[in-house]
Amino acid sequence: MKIAIVGSGYVGSVAGACFAELGHDVTVIDSDARKVQALQNGQLPIHEQYLPELLARHAGKRLHFTTDLRGPVSQSAAVFIAVGTPPLESGEPDLSYVDSVVREIAGAIQNYTVIVEKSTVPALTSEWIRRTMRLHNRHETDFDVVSNPEFLREGTAVADFLYPDRIVIGSSTSRATELMKEIYQPIMDKSYRKNPFIPVVQSAPVVPDLIVTDPSSAELIKHASNAFLAMKISFINAVSNVCEAVRGNIEDVCKGIGTDSRIGQKFLRPGIGYGGSCFPKDVSAFRALSSKCGYEFSLLKDVEQINLTQQLRFVAKVKEALWTLRNKRIAALGLAYKGGTDDVRESPAIAIIERLLAEGCQVVAFDPAAKEKAREVLRSDRLTYADSAYEAMDDADALVILTDWDEFARLDVGKMRDALRHPIVIDGRNLLKPDRMAAEGFIYYSVGRSAVTLDHVAAAKQAAGNGAQVVEVKK
Ligand code: NAD
């Protein structure tokens, strides 16, 4: 099927490459000529696993990139809108990019076309799109509007797209529903996984749930899903704060909670809070929508507040570990909002580094993928970027871990000790083990677990001298 996708960002580029992989003829359109030129030259503006391989496989064949909307849209059976919906001051999403694309689509379509909302938008947006199309002289029979929310996660976006848990189609006509089913057929009839180029995700369902509903419900599914996940993160962060106060161990608590099949382990990971281009924006958008409809969704306000508090508590821990912060040299590992991506939008790592800089620290930062993107938003005379984790640690008063990259969990503690001026680590992602850090002579702070102090280190040394294998860290 001929498909057009408007927007070549994290969602549009992945959706485009994956639809080409499923056998469709795809044109991805973006108004940013530099991005389009890079993509035409085989360069990806984002870091995403398997995307380079899909681009190499399909670009110039079943996958094209252009700045021209009119041509491809006029020939496509479905046009996916995947432009940004960033937050406004009010908390509502800025839908002006969607609006402007819809107006362009209205002027371009020639035959019956399904307009698909892939961007995350509030309930009732499909009504606005329909109205805009009609205001631009399009008859009801020329088009349908479908909500098809995207649930991919940056870092595993390609695999998530090709092996999803569910596909949601919010449609008000059977004609549009059937066309959407046809687009996803290679996933639904399992034909893609019979001879996959992208390895099958064993944990994903063999056949995803297909949820066909009305457009407003589909729009709500996306906002409610992200709000729920953000709530789960804030919930466990709040529990971790209580855990610290009663000297419990959050890892055991998470296991104890998460093994209840009604709750599940996923997203029960305490840290420095959620970030990225979706959760903060979608929680505030969902709250704003509810408020507009006359319902104050105050739970979501708490979710946001806990998230912010988590950053402040982390900076307080850095202070506790270092006494004063002015002129202290801090190695910061991580800039992306999570491991596996170069996305720094609403990254708690960036927010924390900004706070440390405001306190007068010198910061040397390293991230395996996000350095260039961070450079665009984070600049200071007191900030430098290193080329490796150990280079960042060189002669630093302390190390802070801000992003959950796998490689940070595998750091060589001997090399860390050699590089750092003082063996002090404040781990915002619980990537390292307190007992091990005590045994290795580190003062170590993490989230929801007792801190390893100099006294613990001394006790660990003594225990090692006595031949003991395990040192239990208790306050
Ligand atoms: P992005 O900012 O990475 O990409 C948006 C792209 O749209 C940009 O390249 C921009 O140049 C282009 N664009 C803007 N106006 C345009 C126009 N008039 N014509 C053509 N191109 C235009 O955004 P993203 O992260 O891909 O997110 C897109 C949407 O998908 C958002 O609503 C987001 O909430 C949602 N979403 C994102 C994710 C994610 O993980 N990033 C996951 C699910 C859903």
Coordinates of C-alpha atoms and ligand atoms in Angstrom, one line a residue:
M1 CA 0.0 0.0 0.0
K2 CA 1.2 3.5 -0.6
I3 CA 1.6 5.3 2.7
A4 CA 2.7 8.9 3.5
I5 CA 4.1 9.8 6.9
V6 CA 4.4 13.4 7.9
G7 CA 7.2 14.0 10.4
S8 CA 10.5 12.2 10.3
G9 CA 11.3 12.3 14.0
Y10 CA 11.6 9.4 16.5
V11 CA 8.1 8.2 15.6
G12 CA 7.9 9.1 11.9
S13 CA 11.3 7.6 10.9
V14 CA 10.7 4.4 12.8
A15 CA 7.1 4.0 11.5
G16 CA 8.3 4.7 7.9
A17 CA 11.1 2.2 8.1
C18 CA 8.9 -0.4 9.7
F19 CA 6.0 0.0 7.2
A20 CA 8.6 -0.4 4.4
E21 CA 9.9 -3.5 6.2
L22 CA 6.3 -4.8 6.2
G23 CA 6.1 -4.4 2.4
H24 CA 4.5 -1.0 2.0
D25 CA 5.6 1.8 -0.3
V26 CA 6.4 4.6 2.1
T27 CA 7.2 8.3 1.7
V28 CA 8.3 10.2 4.8
I29 CA 7.8 13.9 4.6
D30 CA 9.4 16.5 6.8
S31 CA 9.5 20.3 6.6
D32 CA 13.1 20.3 8.0
A33 CA 15.1 20.2 4.8
R34 CA 18.3 19.4 6.6
K35 CA 16.8 16.3 8.2
V36 CA 15.4 15.2 4.9
Q37 CA 18.7 15.7 3.1
A38 CA 20.5 13.7 5.8
L39 CA 18.0 10.9 5.6
Q40 CA 18.3 10.9 1.8
N41 CA 22.0 10.5 2.2
G42 CA 21.5 7.5 4.5
Q43 CA 22.4 9.5 7.7
L44 CA 20.0 9.1 10.7
P45 CA 19.5 12.2 12.8
I46 CA 18.6 9.9 15.8
H47 CA 20.2 7.0 17.6
E48 CA 17.9 4.0 17.4
Q49 CA 18.7 0.3 17.4
Y50 CA 18.0 -1.5 14.0
L51 CA 17.0 1.8 12.3
P52 CA 20.3 2.1 10.3
E53 CA 19.8 -1.5 9.0
L54 CA 16.3 -0.8 7.9
L55 CA 17.3 2.4 6.3
A56 CA 20.1 0.7 4.3
R57 CA 17.7 -2.1 3.3
H58 CA 14.8 0.1 2.1
A59 CA 15.9 3.7 1.4
G60 CA 15.5 4.6 -2.3
K61 CA 13.4 1.4 -2.9
R62 CA 10.3 1.2 -0.7
L63 CA 11.3 4.1 1.5
H64 CA 11.6 7.7 0.4
F65 CA 12.2 11.0 2.1
T66 CA 11.1 14.4 0.9
T67 CA 10.0 17.9 1.9
D68 CA 7.2 17.9 -0.6
L69 CA 3.9 16.9 1.0
R70 CA 1.5 17.4 -1.9
G71 CA 2.9 14.8 -4.3
P72 CA 3.1 11.7 -2.0
V73 CA -0.1 12.6 -0.1
S74 CA -2.1 12.9 -3.3
Q75 CA -1.0 9.3 -4.2
S76 CA -1.3 7.7 -0.7
A77 CA -4.2 5.6 0.6
A78 CA -3.2 6.5 4.2
V79 CA -1.4 9.6 5.6
F80 CA 0.1 9.3 9.0
I81 CA 0.6 12.5 11.0
A82 CA 3.7 12.0 13.2
V83 CA 4.7 15.6 14.0
G84 CA 5.5 16.9 17.4
T85 CA 2.9 17.9 20.0
P86 CA 5.1 19.8 22.5
P87 CA 3.7 21.2 25.7
L88 CA 2.5 24.8 26.1
E89 CA 2.9 26.8 29.2
S90 CA -0.7 25.8 30.2
G91 CA 0.2 22.1 30.1
E92 CA -1.9 21.5 27.0
P93 CA -0.1 20.2 24.0
D94 CA 0.6 22.5 21.1
L95 CA -1.5 21.1 18.3
S96 CA -0.5 23.8 15.8
Y97 CA 1.9 21.5 13.9
V98 CA -1.0 19.0 13.5
D99 CA -3.4 21.7 12.5
S100 CA -1.0 23.0 9.8
V101 CA -0.3 19.5 8.4
V102 CA -4.1 18.8 8.2
R103 CA -4.6 22.0 6.2
E104 CA -1.9 20.9 3.8
I105 CA -3.4 17.5 3.5
A106 CA -6.8 19.0 2.8
G107 CA -5.2 20.8 -0.2
A108 CA -3.4 17.7 -1.4
I109 CA -5.6 14.7 -1.4
Q110 CA -7.1 13.5 -4.6
N111 CA -8.9 10.2 -3.8
Y112 CA -10.4 8.8 -0.6
T113 CA -7.7 9.0 2.0
V114 CA -7.4 7.8 5.6
I115 CA -5.8 10.5 7.8
V116 CA -4.1 8.7 10.7
E117 CA -3.2 10.4 14.0
K118 CA 0.1 8.8 15.0
S119 CA 1.2 11.8 17.1
T120 CA -0.1 11.7 20.7
V121 CA -3.1 14.0 20.9
P122 CA -5.9 14.7 23.3
A123 CA -9.3 13.1 23.0
L124 CA -11.5 14.9 20.5
T125 CA -8.6 15.9 18.2
S126 CA -10.0 13.6 15.5
E127 CA -13.1 15.8 15.6
W128 CA -11.0 18.9 15.1
I129 CA -9.2 17.3 12.2
R130 CA -12.5 16.3 10.6
R131 CA -13.8 19.9 11.0
T132 CA -10.6 21.4 9.6
M133 CA -10.8 19.2 6.5
R134 CA -14.4 20.3 6.0
L135 CA -13.6 23.9 6.4
H136 CA -11.0 23.4 3.7
N137 CA -13.7 22.3 1.3
R138 CA -13.3 18.5 1.7
H139 CA -16.5 16.5 1.6
E140 CA -17.1 13.9 4.4
T141 CA -16.7 11.1 1.8
D142 CA -13.3 12.3 0.7
F143 CA -11.5 11.1 3.9
D144 CA -11.7 9.4 7.3
V145 CA -9.8 10.2 10.4
V146 CA -8.4 7.4 12.5
S147 CA -6.5 7.4 15.7
N148 CA -3.7 4.9 15.8
P149 CA -1.6 5.8 18.8
E150 CA 2.0 4.7 18.9
F151 CA 3.4 2.9 21.9
L152 CA 7.1 2.4 20.8
R153 CA 9.8 3.1 23.4
E154 CA 12.9 5.0 22.3
G155 CA 15.9 2.6 22.3
T156 CA 13.8 -0.4 21.3
A157 CA 11.5 1.4 18.9
V158 CA 11.9 -0.8 15.9
A159 CA 11.4 -4.0 17.8
D160 CA 8.4 -2.5 19.6
F161 CA 6.8 -1.4 16.3
L162 CA 7.2 -4.8 14.6
Y163 CA 6.4 -6.9 17.7
P164 CA 3.8 -4.8 19.6
D165 CA 1.7 -5.8 22.6
R166 CA -1.3 -4.3 20.9
I167 CA -2.5 -2.3 17.9
V168 CA -5.2 0.3 18.6
I169 CA -7.4 1.5 15.8
G170 CA -9.8 4.3 16.7
S171 CA -12.1 4.6 13.7
S172 CA -15.7 5.6 13.0
T173 CA -16.1 3.8 9.6
S174 CA -15.6 0.2 8.6
R175 CA -13.9 1.4 5.4
A176 CA -11.1 3.1 7.4
T177 CA -10.9 0.2 9.9
E178 CA -10.4 -2.3 7.0
L179 CA -7.7 -0.2 5.4
M180 CA -5.8 0.1 8.8
K181 CA -6.1 -3.7 9.3
E182 CA -4.6 -4.2 5.8
I183 CA -1.6 -2.0 6.8
Y184 CA -0.9 -4.1 9.9
Q185 CA -1.8 -7.4 8.3
P186 CA 1.8 -8.8 8.1
I187 CA 2.0 -8.4 11.9
M188 CA -1.5 -9.7 12.6
D189 CA -1.3 -12.8 10.4
K190 CA 2.2 -13.6 11.7
S191 CA 3.7 -13.6 8.2
Y192 CA 6.4 -11.1 9.1
R193 CA 7.7 -13.2 11.9
K194 CA 8.0 -16.2 9.7
N195 CA 11.1 -14.8 8.0
P196 CA 12.1 -11.7 10.0
F197 CA 15.0 -9.4 9.2
I198 CA 14.6 -7.9 12.7
P199 CA 14.9 -10.6 15.3
V200 CA 11.6 -11.7 16.9
V201 CA 11.0 -10.4 20.4
Q202 CA 10.3 -13.6 22.4
S203 CA 8.6 -11.8 25.2
A204 CA 6.1 -10.1 22.9
P205 CA 2.8 -11.8 22.1
V206 CA 2.9 -13.9 18.9
V207 CA -0.2 -12.0 17.7
P208 CA -0.8 -8.6 19.3
D209 CA -4.2 -7.6 20.6
L210 CA -6.1 -5.7 18.0
I211 CA -8.3 -3.1 19.7
V212 CA -10.8 -1.5 17.4
T213 CA -12.7 1.4 19.0
D214 CA -13.9 4.9 18.4
P215 CA -11.3 7.7 17.9
S216 CA -11.8 9.4 21.3
S217 CA -11.3 6.1 23.2
A218 CA -8.1 5.4 21.1
E219 CA -6.8 8.9 21.9
L220 CA -7.6 8.3 25.6
I221 CA -5.9 4.9 25.6
K222 CA -2.6 6.6 24.7
H223 CA -2.8 9.4 27.3
A224 CA -4.1 7.1 30.0
S225 CA -1.3 4.5 29.3
N226 CA 1.5 7.1 29.6
A227 CA -0.1 8.7 32.7
F228 CA -0.4 5.2 34.3
L229 CA 3.3 4.4 33.6
A230 CA 4.4 7.8 34.9
M231 CA 2.3 7.1 38.0
K232 CA 3.9 3.7 38.5
I233 CA 7.4 5.4 38.4
S234 CA 6.3 8.1 40.8
F235 CA 4.7 5.6 43.1
I236 CA 7.9 3.5 43.4
N237 CA 10.0 6.6 43.8
A238 CA 7.7 7.7 46.7
V239 CA 8.1 4.2 48.2
S240 CA 11.8 4.5 47.8
N241 CA 11.8 7.7 49.9
V242 CA 10.0 6.0 52.7
C243 CA 12.3 3.0 52.3
E244 CA 15.3 5.2 52.9
A245 CA 13.7 6.6 56.0
V246 CA 13.0 3.2 57.6
R247 CA 16.3 1.7 56.3
G248 CA 14.7 -0.8 54.0
N249 CA 16.0 -2.1 50.7
I250 CA 13.9 -0.9 47.8
E251 CA 15.2 -3.7 45.5
D252 CA 13.6 -6.3 47.8
V253 CA 10.5 -4.2 48.2
C254 CA 10.2 -3.9 44.4
K255 CA 10.6 -7.7 44.0
G256 CA 8.0 -8.2 46.7
I257 CA 5.5 -5.9 45.1
G258 CA 6.2 -6.8 41.5
T259 CA 5.9 -10.6 41.9
D260 CA 2.2 -10.0 42.4
S261 CA 0.9 -10.7 38.9
R262 CA -1.7 -7.9 39.3
I263 CA 1.1 -5.4 39.7
G264 CA 4.1 -6.8 37.7
Q265 CA 7.8 -5.9 37.9
K266 CA 8.0 -3.5 35.0
F267 CA 8.4 0.2 35.7
L268 CA 9.0 -0.5 39.4
R269 CA 12.5 1.0 39.2
P270 CA 13.3 3.8 41.5
G271 CA 15.6 6.5 40.3
I272 CA 15.7 10.2 39.5
G273 CA 12.3 10.3 37.9
Y274 CA 10.8 10.0 34.5
G275 CA 11.7 12.3 31.6
G276 CA 11.7 12.3 27.8
S277 CA 9.5 13.8 25.2
C278 CA 6.4 11.8 26.2
F279 CA 5.7 11.2 29.9
P280 CA 6.0 14.8 31.2
K281 CA 4.1 16.2 28.3
D282 CA 1.4 13.5 28.2
V283 CA 0.8 13.6 32.0
S284 CA 0.3 17.4 31.9
A285 CA -1.8 17.1 28.7
F286 CA -4.0 14.5 30.2
R287 CA -4.4 16.6 33.3
A288 CA -5.2 19.7 31.2
L289 CA -7.8 17.8 29.2
S290 CA -9.5 16.5 32.3
S291 CA -9.6 19.9 33.8
K292 CA -11.1 21.3 30.6
C293 CA -13.8 18.7 30.8
G294 CA -14.6 19.7 34.4
Y295 CA -12.7 17.0 36.2
E296 CA -9.7 17.8 38.4
F297 CA -7.4 14.8 38.0
S298 CA -5.4 15.7 41.1
L299 CA -3.6 12.3 41.3
L300 CA -1.6 13.4 38.2
K301 CA -0.5 16.6 40.0
D302 CA 1.1 14.4 42.7
V303 CA 2.7 12.3 40.1
E304 CA 4.4 15.4 38.6
Q305 CA 5.3 16.7 42.1
I306 CA 6.9 13.4 43.2
N307 CA 8.9 13.4 39.9
L308 CA 10.3 16.8 40.5
T309 CA 11.1 16.1 44.2
Q310 CA 13.1 13.1 43.1
Q311 CA 15.6 15.3 41.3
L312 CA 15.8 17.6 44.3
R313 CA 16.4 14.7 46.6
F314 CA 19.2 13.5 44.4
V315 CA 21.0 16.8 44.4
A316 CA 20.6 16.8 48.2
K317 CA 22.3 13.5 48.3
V318 CA 25.2 14.9 46.3
K319 CA 25.5 17.6 48.9
E320 CA 25.3 15.1 51.7
A321 CA 28.2 13.2 50.1
L322 CA 30.4 16.2 49.4
W323 CA 29.4 18.6 52.2
T324 CA 29.8 21.7 50.0
L325 CA 29.4 21.9 46.2
R326 CA 31.0 25.1 45.0
N327 CA 34.1 24.3 42.9
K328 CA 33.7 20.6 43.4
R329 CA 34.5 18.6 40.3
I330 CA 31.7 16.2 39.4
A331 CA 31.8 13.4 36.8
A332 CA 28.3 13.0 35.4
L333 CA 27.5 9.7 33.6
G334 CA 24.5 10.1 31.4
L335 CA 22.7 12.9 29.5
A336 CA 19.9 11.1 27.7
Y337 CA 16.6 10.7 29.6
K338 CA 17.2 6.9 29.6
G339 CA 19.7 4.4 28.3
G340 CA 19.5 3.3 24.6
T341 CA 18.6 6.7 23.2
D342 CA 20.2 10.0 22.3
D343 CA 17.0 11.9 23.3
V344 CA 17.7 14.6 25.9
R345 CA 14.2 16.2 25.9
E346 CA 13.0 16.7 29.5
S347 CA 16.0 14.6 30.6
P348 CA 16.3 14.4 34.4
A349 CA 20.0 14.0 33.9
I350 CA 20.2 17.4 32.2
A351 CA 18.0 19.0 34.9
I352 CA 20.3 17.7 37.6
I353 CA 23.4 18.8 35.9
E354 CA 21.9 22.3 35.5
R355 CA 21.2 22.3 39.3
L356 CA 24.8 21.2 40.1
L357 CA 26.2 23.9 37.8
A358 CA 23.9 26.4 39.6
E359 CA 25.5 25.3 42.9
G360 CA 28.9 26.2 41.5
C361 CA 30.1 22.7 40.6
Q362 CA 32.5 21.9 37.7
V363 CA 30.9 19.1 35.7
V364 CA 32.5 16.7 33.2
A365 CA 29.8 14.8 31.5
F366 CA 29.8 11.7 29.3
D367 CA 27.0 9.8 27.5
P368 CA 27.5 7.1 24.9
A369 CA 25.0 8.6 22.4
A370 CA 23.5 11.9 23.6
K371 CA 26.6 14.2 23.8
E372 CA 25.8 16.1 20.6
K373 CA 22.1 16.6 21.4
A374 CA 23.0 17.7 25.0
R375 CA 25.5 20.3 23.6
E376 CA 22.6 22.0 21.9
V377 CA 20.7 22.6 25.2
L378 CA 23.4 22.5 27.9
R379 CA 26.2 24.9 27.8
S380 CA 28.3 26.5 30.6
D381 CA 31.9 27.6 31.2
R382 CA 31.9 25.0 34.0
L383 CA 30.8 22.1 31.9
T384 CA 32.9 20.0 29.6
Y385 CA 32.1 16.8 27.7
A386 CA 34.3 13.7 28.0
D387 CA 34.8 11.0 25.4
S388 CA 34.6 8.1 27.8
A389 CA 33.2 7.4 31.3
Y390 CA 36.7 7.0 32.8
E391 CA 37.9 10.3 31.2
A392 CA 34.9 12.0 32.9
M393 CA 35.9 10.5 36.2
D394 CA 39.5 11.7 35.9
D395 CA 40.4 13.6 39.1
A396 CA 36.7 14.2 40.0
D397 CA 35.6 14.7 43.6
A398 CA 32.6 12.4 43.0
L399 CA 30.8 10.5 40.3
V400 CA 27.1 10.8 39.7
I401 CA 25.2 8.2 37.6
L402 CA 22.2 9.8 35.9
T403 CA 21.2 7.5 32.9
D404 CA 20.6 3.8 33.0
W405 CA 23.0 2.8 30.2
D406 CA 24.0 -0.9 30.4
E407 CA 27.7 0.1 30.1
F408 CA 27.5 2.1 33.3
A409 CA 26.4 -1.0 35.2
R410 CA 29.5 -2.8 33.9
L411 CA 32.1 -0.2 34.9
D412 CA 35.4 -1.5 36.2
V413 CA 35.4 -0.4 39.8
G414 CA 39.2 -0.7 40.0
K415 CA 39.5 1.8 37.1
M416 CA 36.9 4.0 38.7
R417 CA 38.9 4.2 41.9
D418 CA 42.1 5.0 40.0
A419 CA 40.4 7.7 38.1
L420 CA 38.4 9.5 40.8
R421 CA 40.1 11.9 43.3
H422 CA 37.8 10.5 46.0
P423 CA 35.9 7.2 45.8
I424 CA 32.5 8.7 46.1
V425 CA 29.6 7.6 43.9
I426 CA 26.0 8.9 43.9
D427 CA 24.0 6.5 41.8
G428 CA 20.6 7.9 40.6
R429 CA 19.7 4.6 38.8
N430 CA 20.7 1.9 41.2
L431 CA 23.1 0.4 38.7
L432 CA 25.7 -0.7 41.2
K433 CA 25.4 -2.8 44.4
P434 CA 25.9 -1.2 47.8
D435 CA 27.7 -4.3 49.4
R436 CA 30.1 -4.5 46.5
M437 CA 30.8 -0.8 46.6
A438 CA 31.5 -1.0 50.3
A439 CA 33.9 -3.9 49.8
E440 CA 35.6 -1.9 47.0
G441 CA 36.1 1.1 49.4
F442 CA 33.5 3.5 47.9
I443 CA 31.3 5.9 49.7
Y444 CA 28.1 5.1 47.8
Y445 CA 24.6 6.7 47.7
S446 CA 21.7 5.3 45.7
V447 CA 17.9 5.4 45.7
G448 CA 15.8 3.7 48.3
R449 CA 18.8 1.9 49.8
S450 CA 21.0 2.7 52.8
A451 CA 24.1 4.8 52.0
V452 CA 27.5 3.3 52.2
T453 CA 29.5 5.6 54.5
L454 CA 33.2 5.7 55.5
D455 CA 32.3 3.6 58.5
H456 CA 30.8 0.8 56.3
V457 CA 33.9 0.9 54.2
A458 CA 36.1 0.5 57.3
A459 CA 33.9 -2.4 58.5
A460 CA 34.1 -4.0 55.1
K461 CA 37.9 -3.7 55.1
Q462 CA 38.0 -5.3 58.5
A463 CA 35.6 -8.1 57.5
A464 CA 37.7 -8.8 54.4
G465 CA 40.7 -9.0 56.7
N466 CA 38.8 -11.6 58.8
G467 CA 38.0 -13.6 55.6
A468 CA 34.3 -12.6 55.5
Q469 CA 32.8 -12.8 52.1
V470 CA 29.6 -10.6 52.4
V471 CA 29.3 -7.2 54.1
E472 CA 25.7 -6.2 54.7
V473 CA 25.1 -2.5 54.5
K474 CA 22.9 -1.3 57.3
K475 CA 22.7 2.3 58.7
Ligands
NAD1 P1 10.1 14.8 16.8 O1 10.1 16.1 17.3 O2 11.2 13.9 16.9 O3 9.6 14.8 15.3 C1 8.6 15.6 14.7 C2 9.0 15.9 13.3 O4 7.9 16.6 12.7 C3 10.2 16.9 13.2 O5 11.2 16.3 12.4 C4 9.6 18.1 12.5 O6 10.5 18.8 11.6 C5 8.4 17.5 11.8 N1 7.4 18.5 11.4 C6 6.9 19.5 12.2 N2 5.9 20.2 11.5 C7 5.9 19.7 10.3 C8 5.2 20.0 9.1 N3 4.3 20.9 9.1 N4 5.4 19.2 8.0 C9 6.3 18.2 8.0 N5 7.0 17.9 9.1 C10 6.9 18.6 10.2 O7 8.8 14.1 17.5 P2 8.6 12.5 17.9 O8 9.3 12.2 19.1 O9 8.8 11.7 16.7 O10 7.1 12.6 18.3 C11 6.0 12.8 17.4 C12 4.7 12.5 18.0 O11 4.6 11.2 18.4 C13 4.5 13.3 19.3 O12 3.1 13.6 19.4 C14 4.8 12.4 20.4 O13 4.2 12.6 21.6 C15 4.4 11.0 19.8 N6 5.1 9.9 20.3 C16 6.4 9.9 20.6 C17 7.1 8.8 21.0 C18 8.6 8.9 21.3 O14 9.1 7.9 21.9 N7 9.3 9.9 20.8 C19 6.4 7.6 21.3 C20 5.0 7.6 21.0 C21 4.4 8.7 20.5

